[in-house]
Each structure stands twice: as structure tokens, then as C-alpha cells.
Coordinates of C-alpha atoms in Angstrom, one line a residue:
M1 CA 112.5 50.0 52.6
A2 CA 115.4 51.3 50.4
S3 CA 114.0 54.3 48.3
G4 CA 115.8 57.6 49.0
Q5 CA 115.8 60.8 50.9
L6 CA 113.6 60.9 54.0
F7 CA 113.6 64.7 54.7
S8 CA 113.9 68.0 52.9
K9 CA 113.8 71.7 53.7
Q10 CA 110.0 71.6 53.3
T11 CA 109.4 68.6 55.7
Q12 CA 107.1 69.3 58.6
A13 CA 106.4 67.2 61.6
L14 CA 103.7 66.6 64.2
F15 CA 105.1 66.4 67.7
Y16 CA 103.3 64.0 70.1
N17 CA 103.4 64.8 73.9
Y18 CA 104.5 68.4 74.2
K19 CA 108.1 69.0 75.3
Q20 CA 109.2 72.6 75.1
L21 CA 113.0 72.1 74.8
P22 CA 113.2 69.6 71.9
I23 CA 110.6 71.6 69.9
Q24 CA 112.5 74.8 70.5
R25 CA 115.7 73.2 69.4
M26 CA 114.0 72.1 66.2
L27 CA 112.8 75.6 65.5
D28 CA 116.2 77.1 66.3
F29 CA 117.8 74.6 63.8
D30 CA 115.2 75.7 61.2
F31 CA 116.3 79.3 61.7
L32 CA 119.9 78.4 61.5
C33 CA 119.3 76.6 58.2
G34 CA 117.3 79.5 56.7
R35 CA 114.0 77.6 56.5
E36 CA 111.0 79.8 55.6
T37 CA 108.5 77.7 57.6
P38 CA 108.8 76.0 61.0
S39 CA 109.5 72.3 60.9
V40 CA 106.9 71.7 63.6
A41 CA 103.4 72.0 62.1
G42 CA 101.5 71.1 65.2
V43 CA 101.6 69.5 68.7
I44 CA 99.4 66.6 69.9
N45 CA 98.5 66.5 73.6
P46 CA 95.7 64.1 74.2
G47 CA 92.8 66.0 75.9
S48 CA 94.3 69.4 75.3
E49 CA 93.7 72.0 72.6
G50 CA 94.9 75.6 71.9
F51 CA 98.4 76.9 71.1
Q52 CA 101.9 76.8 72.5
K53 CA 104.1 79.9 72.2
L54 CA 107.7 79.3 70.9
F55 CA 110.3 81.2 69.0
F56 CA 111.2 81.0 65.3
G57 CA 114.3 83.1 65.2
Q58 CA 113.4 86.5 66.6
E59 CA 109.7 86.0 66.0
E60 CA 107.4 84.5 68.6
I61 CA 104.9 82.1 67.0
A62 CA 101.9 80.1 68.1
I63 CA 102.0 76.4 67.3
P64 CA 98.5 74.7 67.3
V65 CA 97.9 72.0 69.9
H66 CA 95.4 69.2 69.0
S67 CA 93.8 66.7 71.2
S68 CA 94.0 63.7 68.8
I69 CA 96.3 62.3 66.2
K70 CA 93.5 62.0 63.6
E71 CA 92.5 65.6 64.0
A72 CA 96.1 66.9 63.8
C73 CA 96.7 64.9 60.6
K74 CA 93.5 66.2 59.1
V75 CA 94.5 69.8 59.8
H76 CA 98.1 69.5 58.8
S77 CA 97.9 67.2 55.8
T78 CA 101.4 68.1 54.5
A79 CA 103.1 67.1 57.8
D80 CA 104.4 63.6 57.1
V81 CA 106.7 63.0 60.0
F82 CA 105.4 61.9 63.5
I83 CA 107.8 62.5 66.4
N84 CA 106.6 60.5 69.3
F85 CA 107.7 61.6 72.8
A86 CA 105.2 59.3 74.6
S87 CA 106.4 57.1 77.4
F88 CA 107.2 53.5 76.7
R89 CA 103.8 52.6 78.2
S90 CA 101.8 54.4 75.5
A91 CA 104.3 54.6 72.7
F92 CA 102.9 51.6 70.9
A93 CA 99.3 52.8 70.7
S94 CA 100.2 56.3 69.6
S95 CA 102.8 55.1 67.1
M96 CA 100.4 52.5 65.6
E97 CA 97.6 55.2 65.2
A98 CA 100.1 57.5 63.5
L99 CA 101.3 54.8 61.1
K100 CA 97.7 54.2 60.1
Q101 CA 97.2 57.8 59.1
P102 CA 97.6 58.2 55.3
T103 CA 99.5 61.4 55.6
I104 CA 102.2 60.0 57.9
R105 CA 105.3 58.6 56.2
V106 CA 108.0 58.5 59.0
V107 CA 107.5 57.7 62.7
A108 CA 110.3 58.4 65.2
I109 CA 109.8 56.7 68.6
I110 CA 112.0 58.3 71.3
A111 CA 111.0 56.2 74.3
E112 CA 113.3 53.4 75.6
G113 CA 111.9 50.1 76.9
V114 CA 109.0 49.7 74.5
P115 CA 107.9 46.0 74.8
E116 CA 109.6 43.9 72.1
G117 CA 106.3 42.3 71.1
D118 CA 104.8 45.8 70.5
T119 CA 107.9 46.9 68.5
K120 CA 107.6 43.8 66.2
K121 CA 104.0 44.6 65.5
L122 CA 104.9 48.2 64.5
I123 CA 107.7 47.0 62.3
A124 CA 105.5 44.5 60.5
Y125 CA 102.8 47.2 59.9
A126 CA 105.4 49.7 58.7
R127 CA 107.0 47.3 56.2
A128 CA 103.6 46.2 54.9
N129 CA 102.6 49.7 54.3
N130 CA 105.9 51.2 53.0
K131 CA 106.5 53.4 56.0
V132 CA 109.6 54.1 58.0
I133 CA 110.2 53.8 61.7
I134 CA 113.2 55.4 63.5
G135 CA 113.6 53.9 67.0
P136 CA 112.5 53.0 69.6
A137 CA 115.1 54.3 72.0
T138 CA 116.4 56.9 69.5
V139 CA 117.4 60.5 69.6
G140 CA 116.1 60.7 66.0
G141 CA 117.8 61.9 62.8
I142 CA 118.9 64.9 60.8
Q143 CA 119.0 66.2 57.3
A144 CA 121.8 68.8 57.4
G145 CA 120.6 72.2 56.5
A146 CA 117.0 71.1 56.2
F147 CA 115.3 69.2 59.1
K148 CA 116.1 67.5 62.4
I149 CA 114.1 65.4 64.9
G150 CA 113.9 66.6 68.5
D151 CA 117.2 66.7 70.4
T152 CA 119.3 65.2 67.5
A153 CA 122.8 66.6 67.4
G154 CA 122.5 68.2 70.8
T155 CA 123.1 71.9 71.5
L156 CA 123.3 74.7 68.9
E157 CA 127.0 75.0 69.6
N158 CA 127.5 71.4 68.6
I159 CA 125.3 71.9 65.5
V160 CA 127.3 74.9 64.3
E161 CA 130.7 73.2 65.1
S162 CA 129.5 70.1 63.2
K163 CA 128.4 72.3 60.2
L164 CA 125.0 70.7 60.3
Y165 CA 123.4 74.0 59.1
R166 CA 124.2 73.0 55.5
P167 CA 124.4 69.7 53.7
G168 CA 127.7 67.8 53.2
S169 CA 128.6 64.7 51.3
V170 CA 128.5 62.0 53.9
G171 CA 125.7 59.7 55.0
F172 CA 125.9 58.5 58.6
V173 CA 124.0 55.9 60.5
S174 CA 124.5 54.7 64.1
K175 CA 122.7 52.8 66.8
S176 CA 123.7 55.3 69.4
G177 CA 122.3 58.8 69.6
G178 CA 125.0 60.0 72.0
M179 CA 127.8 58.7 69.8
S180 CA 126.1 60.3 66.8
N181 CA 126.9 63.7 68.3
E182 CA 130.5 62.8 68.6
L183 CA 130.7 61.4 65.0
Y184 CA 129.0 64.5 63.6
R185 CA 132.0 66.5 65.0
I186 CA 134.5 64.0 63.7
I187 CA 133.0 64.0 60.3
S188 CA 132.9 67.8 60.2
R189 CA 136.6 67.9 61.0
T190 CA 137.6 65.4 58.4
T191 CA 135.1 66.0 55.5
D192 CA 132.7 68.7 54.3
G193 CA 130.1 67.4 56.7
I194 CA 127.1 65.0 56.7
Y195 CA 124.2 65.1 54.3
E196 CA 122.0 62.9 56.5
G197 CA 122.4 61.2 59.9
I198 CA 120.2 58.6 61.6
A199 CA 120.4 57.0 65.0
I200 CA 118.3 53.8 64.7
G201 CA 118.1 53.3 68.5
G202 CA 119.7 50.9 70.9
D203 CA 116.8 48.4 71.5
V204 CA 117.1 44.8 70.4
F205 CA 114.6 45.3 67.6
P206 CA 115.0 48.7 65.8
G207 CA 112.2 49.8 63.5
S208 CA 114.8 50.3 60.7
T209 CA 118.2 48.8 60.5
L210 CA 121.7 50.1 59.7
S211 CA 121.5 48.4 56.3
D212 CA 118.1 49.9 55.6
H213 CA 119.6 53.4 55.8
V214 CA 122.8 52.6 54.0
L215 CA 120.8 51.2 51.1
R216 CA 118.8 54.5 51.1
Y217 CA 122.1 56.4 51.0
Q218 CA 123.1 54.4 48.0
N219 CA 120.1 56.0 46.2
I220 CA 120.8 59.6 47.2
P221 CA 123.2 61.2 44.7
Q222 CA 124.4 63.9 47.1
I223 CA 125.8 61.3 49.4
K224 CA 129.3 60.2 48.2
M225 CA 130.4 58.1 51.1
V226 CA 128.9 56.4 54.2
V227 CA 130.0 56.2 57.8
V228 CA 128.5 53.4 60.0
L229 CA 128.9 53.1 63.8
G230 CA 127.5 49.8 65.1
E231 CA 127.9 48.1 68.4
L232 CA 128.2 44.6 69.9
G233 CA 125.0 42.5 70.3
G234 CA 122.5 41.4 67.7
R235 CA 123.2 40.7 64.1
D236 CA 122.0 43.9 62.4
E237 CA 125.5 44.6 61.0
Y238 CA 125.5 41.3 59.0
S239 CA 122.6 42.5 56.8
L240 CA 125.0 45.3 55.8
V241 CA 127.7 42.7 55.2
E242 CA 125.4 40.8 52.8
A243 CA 124.4 44.0 51.0
L244 CA 128.1 44.8 50.5
K245 CA 128.9 41.3 49.3
Q246 CA 126.0 41.4 46.8
G247 CA 127.1 44.7 45.4
K248 CA 124.0 46.6 46.5
V249 CA 126.2 49.2 48.1
T250 CA 129.0 50.6 45.9
K251 CA 129.8 53.8 47.7
P252 CA 132.7 53.7 50.1
V253 CA 131.6 52.6 53.6
V254 CA 133.7 53.4 56.6
A255 CA 132.5 51.3 59.5
W256 CA 133.3 50.5 63.1
V257 CA 131.5 48.3 65.7
S258 CA 132.0 49.5 69.2
G259 CA 132.4 47.1 72.1
T260 CA 135.7 45.4 71.4
C261 CA 136.6 45.8 75.1
A262 CA 133.8 43.3 76.1
R263 CA 136.3 40.4 75.7
L264 CA 138.4 41.8 78.6
F265 CA 135.5 40.8 80.9
K266 CA 135.2 37.3 82.2
S267 CA 131.4 37.3 82.1
E268 CA 128.8 38.8 79.7
V269 CA 128.6 42.6 80.0
Q270 CA 125.4 44.6 79.4
F271 CA 126.4 48.0 77.9
G272 CA 124.1 51.1 77.9
H273 CA 121.6 49.9 75.2
A274 CA 119.2 47.0 75.6
G275 CA 120.7 45.4 72.5
A276 CA 124.3 46.1 73.5
K277 CA 125.3 42.7 74.8
S278 CA 127.0 39.9 73.1
G279 CA 125.0 36.7 72.8
G280 CA 127.8 34.7 71.2
D281 CA 131.0 35.0 69.1
M282 CA 129.1 36.3 66.0
E283 CA 127.6 39.1 68.0
S284 CA 130.9 40.3 69.3
A285 CA 132.3 43.6 68.0
Q286 CA 135.5 41.8 66.7
A287 CA 133.5 39.3 64.6
K288 CA 131.3 42.1 63.1
N289 CA 134.3 44.3 62.3
N290 CA 136.1 41.4 60.6
A291 CA 132.9 40.5 58.6
L292 CA 132.5 44.1 57.5
Q293 CA 136.1 44.4 56.4
D294 CA 135.9 41.1 54.5
A295 CA 132.8 42.4 52.7
G296 CA 134.7 45.5 51.5
A297 CA 134.0 48.1 54.2
L298 CA 136.8 50.2 55.4
V299 CA 137.4 49.3 59.0
P300 CA 140.0 50.8 61.3
T301 CA 141.9 48.7 63.9
S302 CA 140.4 50.8 66.8
F303 CA 138.0 53.6 67.4
E304 CA 140.9 56.0 67.5
G305 CA 141.7 55.0 63.9
L306 CA 138.2 55.9 62.7
E307 CA 138.8 59.6 62.3
P308 CA 141.9 59.4 60.2
L309 CA 140.3 56.7 58.1
I310 CA 137.3 58.9 57.4
K311 CA 139.6 61.7 56.4
E312 CA 141.7 59.5 54.1
T313 CA 138.6 58.1 52.4
Y314 CA 137.1 61.6 51.9
T315 CA 140.4 63.0 50.6
N316 CA 140.7 60.2 48.0
L317 CA 137.2 60.9 46.8
V318 CA 138.0 64.6 46.4
E319 CA 141.2 63.8 44.5
Q320 CA 139.3 61.4 42.3
G321 CA 136.8 64.2 41.5
V322 CA 133.9 62.2 43.0
I323 CA 133.4 64.9 45.7
S324 CA 133.4 68.6 45.1
P325 CA 133.7 70.0 48.7
I326 CA 130.6 72.0 49.8
P327 CA 131.7 75.6 50.5
D328 CA 131.1 76.6 54.1
F329 CA 129.4 79.9 55.2
Q330 CA 128.6 81.7 58.4
P331 CA 125.1 80.8 59.6
P332 CA 122.9 83.5 61.1
P333 CA 123.2 83.7 64.9
V334 CA 120.2 82.3 66.7
P335 CA 118.8 84.8 69.3
Q336 CA 119.4 83.6 72.9
D337 CA 116.5 83.1 75.3
L338 CA 116.5 85.8 77.8
S339 CA 116.9 83.4 80.7
V340 CA 120.0 81.9 79.1
A341 CA 121.5 85.3 78.3
I342 CA 120.9 86.5 81.9
K343 CA 122.5 83.4 83.3
A344 CA 125.5 83.9 81.1
G345 CA 125.8 87.5 82.2
K346 CA 125.3 88.9 78.7
V347 CA 122.2 91.0 79.4
R348 CA 120.5 92.8 82.2
A349 CA 116.7 92.6 82.3
P350 CA 114.4 94.4 84.8
T351 CA 112.1 92.3 86.9
H352 CA 108.4 92.7 86.6
I353 CA 107.4 91.9 90.1
I354 CA 108.9 92.8 93.5
S355 CA 108.2 90.6 96.5
T356 CA 109.6 91.2 100.0
I357 CA 107.3 89.0 102.1
C358 CA 108.0 85.5 100.8
D359 CA 110.5 83.4 98.8
D360 CA 109.7 80.0 97.2
R361 CA 112.9 79.5 95.3
G362 CA 114.7 77.2 97.8
E363 CA 113.8 73.8 99.1
E364 CA 111.3 75.3 101.4
A365 CA 109.2 78.4 101.1
T366 CA 109.8 81.2 103.7
Y367 CA 107.5 83.9 105.1
A368 CA 109.6 87.0 105.7
G369 CA 112.6 84.8 106.0
V370 CA 111.0 82.3 108.4
K371 CA 110.8 78.7 107.1
M372 CA 107.3 77.2 107.1
S373 CA 108.6 74.2 109.0
T374 CA 109.9 76.6 111.7
L375 CA 106.4 78.0 112.1
I376 CA 104.9 74.5 112.5
E377 CA 107.6 73.1 114.8
S378 CA 107.5 76.2 117.1
D379 CA 103.7 75.9 117.4
K380 CA 103.0 79.3 115.8
G381 CA 99.4 80.3 114.8
V382 CA 97.6 82.1 112.0
G383 CA 98.4 85.4 113.8
D384 CA 102.1 84.7 113.4
V385 CA 101.7 84.0 109.7
I386 CA 99.8 87.3 109.3
S387 CA 102.5 89.2 111.3
L388 CA 105.1 87.9 108.9
L389 CA 103.2 88.3 105.6
W390 CA 101.5 91.6 106.4
F391 CA 104.0 93.3 108.7
K392 CA 107.2 91.5 107.7
R393 CA 108.3 90.8 111.3
S394 CA 107.5 88.4 114.1
L395 CA 105.3 90.3 116.5
P396 CA 105.0 89.4 120.3
R397 CA 102.6 86.7 121.2
Y398 CA 100.1 89.2 122.8
C399 CA 100.0 91.0 119.4
T400 CA 99.4 87.8 117.3
K401 CA 96.8 86.6 119.8
F402 CA 95.0 89.9 119.4
I403 CA 95.0 89.5 115.6
E404 CA 93.6 86.0 116.0
M405 CA 90.9 87.3 118.4
C406 CA 89.9 89.9 115.8
I407 CA 89.5 87.2 113.1
M408 CA 87.5 85.0 115.4
L409 CA 85.2 87.8 116.6
C410 CA 84.6 89.2 113.1
A411 CA 84.2 85.9 111.2
D412 CA 80.5 86.2 111.1
H413 CA 77.6 88.4 112.4
G414 CA 74.6 86.5 111.2
P415 CA 72.8 86.1 107.9
C416 CA 71.0 89.5 108.0
V417 CA 74.0 91.7 107.5
S418 CA 74.4 93.0 104.0
G419 CA 77.6 90.9 103.1
A420 CA 76.1 87.6 104.3
H421 CA 72.8 88.4 102.6
N422 CA 74.5 89.0 99.3
T423 CA 76.5 85.8 99.6
I424 CA 73.3 83.8 100.5
V425 CA 71.4 85.2 97.6
T426 CA 74.2 84.5 95.2
A427 CA 74.7 80.9 96.5
R428 CA 71.0 80.3 96.1
A429 CA 71.2 81.4 92.5
G430 CA 73.4 78.4 91.9
K431 CA 76.7 80.3 91.6
D432 CA 80.0 78.7 92.6
L433 CA 81.9 79.3 95.9
V434 CA 84.2 82.1 94.6
S435 CA 81.3 84.0 93.0
S436 CA 79.2 83.8 96.2
L437 CA 82.2 84.8 98.3
V438 CA 83.0 87.8 96.2
S439 CA 79.5 89.1 96.1
G440 CA 79.6 89.3 99.9
L441 CA 83.1 90.8 100.0
L442 CA 82.1 93.5 97.5
T443 CA 79.6 94.8 100.1
I444 CA 82.5 95.7 102.5
G445 CA 83.0 99.4 102.5
P446 CA 82.4 102.6 104.6
R447 CA 79.0 101.4 105.7
F448 CA 79.7 97.8 106.3
G449 CA 82.9 96.5 107.9
G450 CA 85.1 99.0 106.1
A451 CA 85.3 101.5 108.9
I452 CA 88.3 100.1 110.8
D453 CA 90.8 102.1 108.8
D454 CA 88.8 105.3 109.0
A455 CA 88.2 104.8 112.7
A456 CA 91.9 104.4 113.3
R457 CA 92.8 107.3 111.0
Y458 CA 90.4 109.8 112.6
F459 CA 91.0 108.7 116.2
K460 CA 94.8 108.9 115.7
D461 CA 94.6 112.3 114.0
A462 CA 92.3 113.8 116.8
C463 CA 94.2 112.2 119.6
D464 CA 97.7 113.3 118.3
K465 CA 96.4 116.8 117.8
G466 CA 95.1 116.9 121.4
L467 CA 91.4 117.5 120.4
T468 CA 88.8 117.1 123.1
P469 CA 86.0 114.6 122.3
Y470 CA 83.7 117.6 122.0
D471 CA 85.9 119.4 119.5
Y472 CA 86.5 116.2 117.5
V473 CA 82.8 115.2 117.2
E474 CA 81.6 118.6 116.5
A475 CA 84.3 119.2 113.8
M476 CA 83.2 116.0 112.1
K477 CA 79.6 117.1 112.3
K478 CA 80.4 120.4 110.6
K479 CA 82.1 118.5 107.8
G480 CA 79.1 116.2 107.4
I481 CA 81.1 113.1 108.2
R482 CA 79.8 110.3 110.4
V483 CA 82.3 109.5 113.2
P484 CA 83.9 106.2 112.1
G485 CA 83.9 103.5 114.8
I486 CA 80.9 105.0 116.7
G487 CA 77.3 103.9 116.5
H488 CA 75.4 100.6 116.0
R489 CA 72.0 99.8 114.6
I490 CA 71.2 97.3 117.3
K491 CA 73.7 97.7 120.2
S492 CA 73.4 100.5 122.7
A493 CA 74.7 101.6 126.1
D494 CA 72.2 99.2 127.7
N495 CA 73.0 96.4 125.3
R496 CA 76.7 96.3 124.8
D497 CA 78.4 94.4 122.0
K498 CA 80.1 91.5 123.7
R499 CA 82.9 91.6 121.0
V500 CA 83.8 95.1 122.1
D501 CA 83.9 94.1 125.8
L502 CA 86.2 91.1 125.0
L503 CA 88.6 93.2 123.0
H504 CA 88.5 96.0 125.6
K505 CA 89.3 93.6 128.4
Y506 CA 92.2 91.9 126.4
G507 CA 93.7 95.3 125.6
R508 CA 93.7 96.5 129.2
T509 CA 95.2 93.2 130.4
F510 CA 98.0 92.6 127.9
F511 CA 98.8 95.9 126.0
P512 CA 101.6 98.0 127.5
S513 CA 99.5 101.1 126.6
I514 CA 96.0 101.7 125.4
K515 CA 96.2 105.4 124.7
Y516 CA 94.1 105.4 121.6
L517 CA 91.4 103.0 123.1
E518 CA 91.1 105.4 126.0
Y519 CA 90.6 108.3 123.7
A520 CA 87.9 106.3 121.7
L521 CA 86.1 105.6 125.0
Q522 CA 86.1 109.3 125.8
V523 CA 84.6 110.0 122.4
E524 CA 82.0 107.4 123.2
K525 CA 81.2 109.0 126.5
Y526 CA 80.4 112.2 124.7
T527 CA 78.4 110.7 121.8
L528 CA 76.2 108.7 124.3
T529 CA 75.0 112.1 125.5
K530 CA 73.5 112.6 122.1
A531 CA 72.0 109.1 121.5
N532 CA 71.9 105.8 123.3
N533 CA 73.2 103.8 120.3
L534 CA 76.2 105.9 119.6
V535 CA 78.5 103.4 121.3
L536 CA 82.0 102.4 120.4
N537 CA 81.5 99.6 117.9
V538 CA 83.7 96.7 117.0
D539 CA 85.3 98.6 114.1
G540 CA 86.2 101.5 116.4
C541 CA 87.5 99.2 119.1
I542 CA 89.7 97.2 116.7
G543 CA 91.0 100.4 115.0
S544 CA 92.0 102.1 118.2
L545 CA 93.5 99.0 119.7
F546 CA 95.5 98.3 116.6
L547 CA 96.9 101.7 116.8
D548 CA 97.9 100.9 120.4
L549 CA 99.5 97.6 119.2
L550 CA 101.6 99.4 116.6
V551 CA 102.7 102.1 119.0
S552 CA 103.2 100.1 122.2
S553 CA 105.0 97.2 120.6
A554 CA 107.9 99.6 119.7
M555 CA 108.4 97.6 116.5
F556 CA 107.2 100.2 114.1
T557 CA 108.3 103.7 113.2
Q558 CA 105.8 106.6 113.0
Q559 CA 106.1 106.5 109.2
E560 CA 105.3 102.8 109.1
I561 CA 102.3 103.3 111.3
D562 CA 101.0 106.0 109.1
E563 CA 101.5 103.8 106.0
I564 CA 99.8 100.8 107.6
V565 CA 96.7 102.9 108.4
E566 CA 96.7 104.6 105.0
I567 CA 97.2 101.4 102.9
G568 CA 94.2 99.6 104.5
Y569 CA 95.9 96.9 106.7
L570 CA 93.2 97.1 109.3
N571 CA 90.3 96.6 107.0
G572 CA 92.3 93.6 105.7
L573 CA 91.6 92.0 109.1
F574 CA 87.8 92.4 108.6
V575 CA 88.0 91.1 105.0
L576 CA 90.1 88.1 106.1
A577 CA 87.8 87.3 109.1
R578 CA 84.5 87.8 107.2
T579 CA 85.7 85.6 104.4
I580 CA 85.5 82.7 106.8
G581 CA 81.8 83.4 107.6
L582 CA 80.8 84.1 104.0
I583 CA 82.3 80.7 102.9
G584 CA 80.3 79.2 105.7
H585 CA 77.1 80.8 104.5
T586 CA 77.8 79.6 100.9
F587 CA 78.2 76.0 102.1
D588 CA 75.2 76.2 104.4
Q589 CA 72.9 77.2 101.5
K590 CA 74.2 74.6 99.2
R591 CA 74.1 71.9 101.9
L592 CA 70.4 72.9 102.5
K593 CA 69.7 72.9 98.8
Q594 CA 68.0 76.2 99.1
P595 CA 66.1 77.4 96.0
L596 CA 66.5 80.7 94.1
Y597 CA 65.8 83.6 96.5
R598 CA 63.1 86.1 95.6
H599 CA 62.4 89.0 97.8
P600 CA 58.7 89.1 99.1
W601 CA 56.4 91.8 97.7
E602 CA 55.1 92.6 101.2
D603 CA 58.6 93.8 102.2
V604 CA 58.7 96.3 99.4
L605 CA 57.2 99.8 99.4
Y606 CA 55.8 100.4 95.9
T607 CA 55.4 104.1 95.4
K608 CA 55.3 106.8 92.7

């Protein structure tokens, strides 16, 4: 491996398996370091294409999303780092494919638990083709002031405190990603900061070793000293011991192997990493520390002694003129995400939507404050749900039963009415369910099913003003307005609409008052003197009875009643009900595999 620097301020990566937070942290680090271009060139999400919106400082940018590794490498030929956030199940296949791409030089495998056999195959291929693997089970690595992988170094606060926004003089390598964050802080307190840091990962077989990176650091002129943090288990540290003994590493190496407490336990202890368990005396932390010290590394007597030893080593190099401390500067502030700033109480932001009928933020969604489980457990029905979501209150059972009756009675009225006809024609044209449904719903209006609101509005106005049926009907006639809720193309005084009879009977039986229905029936009595089909139709019956419901329930103010009628609540009942029937007609036509509809010539009057 050896060679030298892995990353620079121009390095770009391809990110496999989109994760918003790690990518945003990379882009925030870019901004902090003053990079001109984002370090993430593209995202690879198998089966997906398009863009993902993220922030590069104050600017919102669109990062391309590709469906395959090969395509992404072809489009972004200068991106030579592959950051793999795949699960341990698919990490091998995606990592191997990336290694085989000529443009990819470094592969970072984040997943823990990659099968050891698969890891060995990746390592063998990488070594044979002069490529670098960081991981598996790694947080990644960082080039201070230039480039970082994923979540390396943690939060922006830790990055700033650790002076990682500009390069220092120390090379650092560790097995642990979590402890890397701690060491970055320690090194920033005792030196001018790190130049490069790598967490090789805690699995038994890391893709690159501690000594691989220390030997690289030997070849990087900007790195003047090296800090190594190992751990018990495995024999990786002994390859560094040999390199020190052979004189391949001449820069000062401050090292510590964690896990000295393992000897206090009577049986073998498995620490956090898969490789962090001692398989014999040579794999113990004490044996490794002794071997490193004997080979010339600077090793403290405990972890607590590591910080002062790093400081002493750095100070000596400064005094010897080997290190000229890198001057510090204040990095630019990274703009906070709005959600973070709001949570911290730093800004106030107006909401874009107001909702008063439901809340889905808790463990269980609520309708007007009532939990869904309560509705089910108390044996409530669709009428109760409508009363909560439409009227924001629990109406009495006779009211919700009336709502359900309206839905049942208005669900369908045969295939010949205009709404059903439109839906049938659309369904037979091969259109989908939503298109077929909407074609029927768009027919609803003043002439078809949309008269409930108007009927309620006009009946209420006339009744409240004390107009006689004669005065009301004749006034409407003078205005050229049909009386809403009166008249039917088929039904008549001799052939009553059964739906109207059922609703009429229910209102008389259960409603405390049917003042508006009584007025509508008086209007019908007068209109029948003009024509036998000018009967109270289902729209008029529902409209008048709904007025009676609103008034007699004593649960609505006069202003609320006027608003309900004006907004169009009552027509909402017809729309909701007829949706059931229109869906049924759509399914019926598709089930019957009916062909495209063409209206017959003989049913058209062709004229000039």
C-alpha cells in the first residue's frame, strides 16, 4: 500500500445508499474548509434516479442520483472515493463492483458484520490492484481542511473545537471511530492539530492496517509526527512494530493500545469491536504496548498519560525546528438548518399549513382530539368519523346515523345518471381508477347532485324570513332561478322517491325539530299544483334535514351553521357517497372487460 496522501481539497466521492445526515455533514465540512466544489459528486441508489436536494453553505444544491455504480462512475469520472453505506448483507457485492471501476481508488465500507470471507476477498483484490480499503466497521477518515468521509469527527462543534477545518502536523490512525473523535480533541489541545486521520475499523480483518497508514504518513512531508491508538485483540500492531524496528518509520510515533483492563477479568472479555478480544498473551494490550515501546514508539504508562506525552513530543519537535506551528483562524459559520435553529429557540418561522381536525405527531393519530383506538373500541361508525373530521365535535348518535343514511342512500343511482355514465365511459377507455372516478365527480354541480347546499341555503333564507311558499317560489321564478331541491326527471307525486320517504320518516322519528323539512314540504305542496314532477327530491330532503340537524342538536352557533352551508359541507355528503358508487362502476366495467364506448349514431340528431 504505502504511497502517500489519500485525499485533497479537490477529492470527490460517490455515496452509495443515500443517507441524508452523513452527506450533509460532509457538505457542511466542505463549506467550513472553504472548498469551492462539494465533496459528494453523486449518490448511488439502486433502482432510483434523479436528484437529492442538500445544502452547500447557504446555497441549496441538487446532487445527482444514479441507479448503478457503473453509470455513476461514468458520469463522475473524477470522483475516486466510494463511500459505501450498504448493509453488511450487500456491502461485499457493491464494494467489489466499486473496486473494479477504473476511476475508483479508495473504498470506505461503513457496515459492521461483513462476513470475514467476503472481507478477505475484497482485501486481496484491492492489494492486487493497488487500491485502498478503509473498513469494514469504520466511521471513515478525514483530511483536515480538505475532505472527510461521512460521519467522521462527529458534529460540527467537535470539528471546530478539534481545528479540523485546517491541516495540522499530526498523522493519526485508530481502530475505533468513536475514540478517534476523542483523540482529535486531545491532539488539537496539545498540538497544531491533525493533518490526516483514519479509523481502520474494528472488525477482525480490516481492509487496511494501522501500519499501512503509518507508512503512508512517513511519505507525507506535512506530517511531522504520528499518533496511533490500537486495541487488544489481533496482531495488527506487530506489523507496526516490525516497521519501526526496520527503520521504515522514522517520524516520532506516540502509541497506546487500549484494553489493559482486560487482565482484571477472570475470563476472556469481548469489547465493543469484533476484533477487540484477546486470543492469547501476544494479543493483550500490555504485550502490544511493550512491543511498541521496545521498537521505539513513545508509549505512556496509561491512557491518561497519552495526552501529556503527545504534547511533550510536539513541543520537542517545535523546539527542534521540525514543526512550524500552523497558524489558526476563525472558520466561517455554517448556516444552521431551520429545524435545528427552531429547536434551539434561535429563530421563529411561520408555519405553512394549519390543521385543526387531526394530529399525527404522537404515538397514535387523533381525529379532533379523539384517538382512533377509542373510535374502534367504542364501536363508532363512519358517521362519527365524519362528525369529528368535518364538524370537529362528536355529534349525537341520531345525527351520525343520519349522515350514514345519506351516504348509503346516495351511493349510487344507476348507470344512466351523468356522473356514472362519465365514469363508465372513462373506465371503458382503459383509464385507471382515479381518472375514472374523477371524470364522474367532475359532473357533480348545480344540475347533478350539487343542489344540496343550494337547497339548504334557499330554504333557510326563505323560512327564516317568514316567506310563504307562494312568495318564495314566485320570487325565484322572477329571478329566473330553478327552486333547488324541487323537481325530478322520473319521480312524481304518484311515484315517490323511496330515499326521500326513508329520510323523511327518520327525521320525524328522531330529530327534536324538523322546522326546515316542514317548510320544504309546504313548498312541495305548492309546486305540485304547477306540475306533478315538482316533488321534493333527495337533495332538498337532505338539505332541509341537515339544517334541522344543525339547529336542533344545539351544538352549533348561528354563525357556524351559516358557514357550514356556505362552504359546501352538505354537497360534501353527496360527493363522498357517490364516490362509492363511481368506484363500483369502474370496477364493474373492468371486471366485465368492456370495450371502448362509442355512442350509437341512431341516438344522435344530426342537423344543420
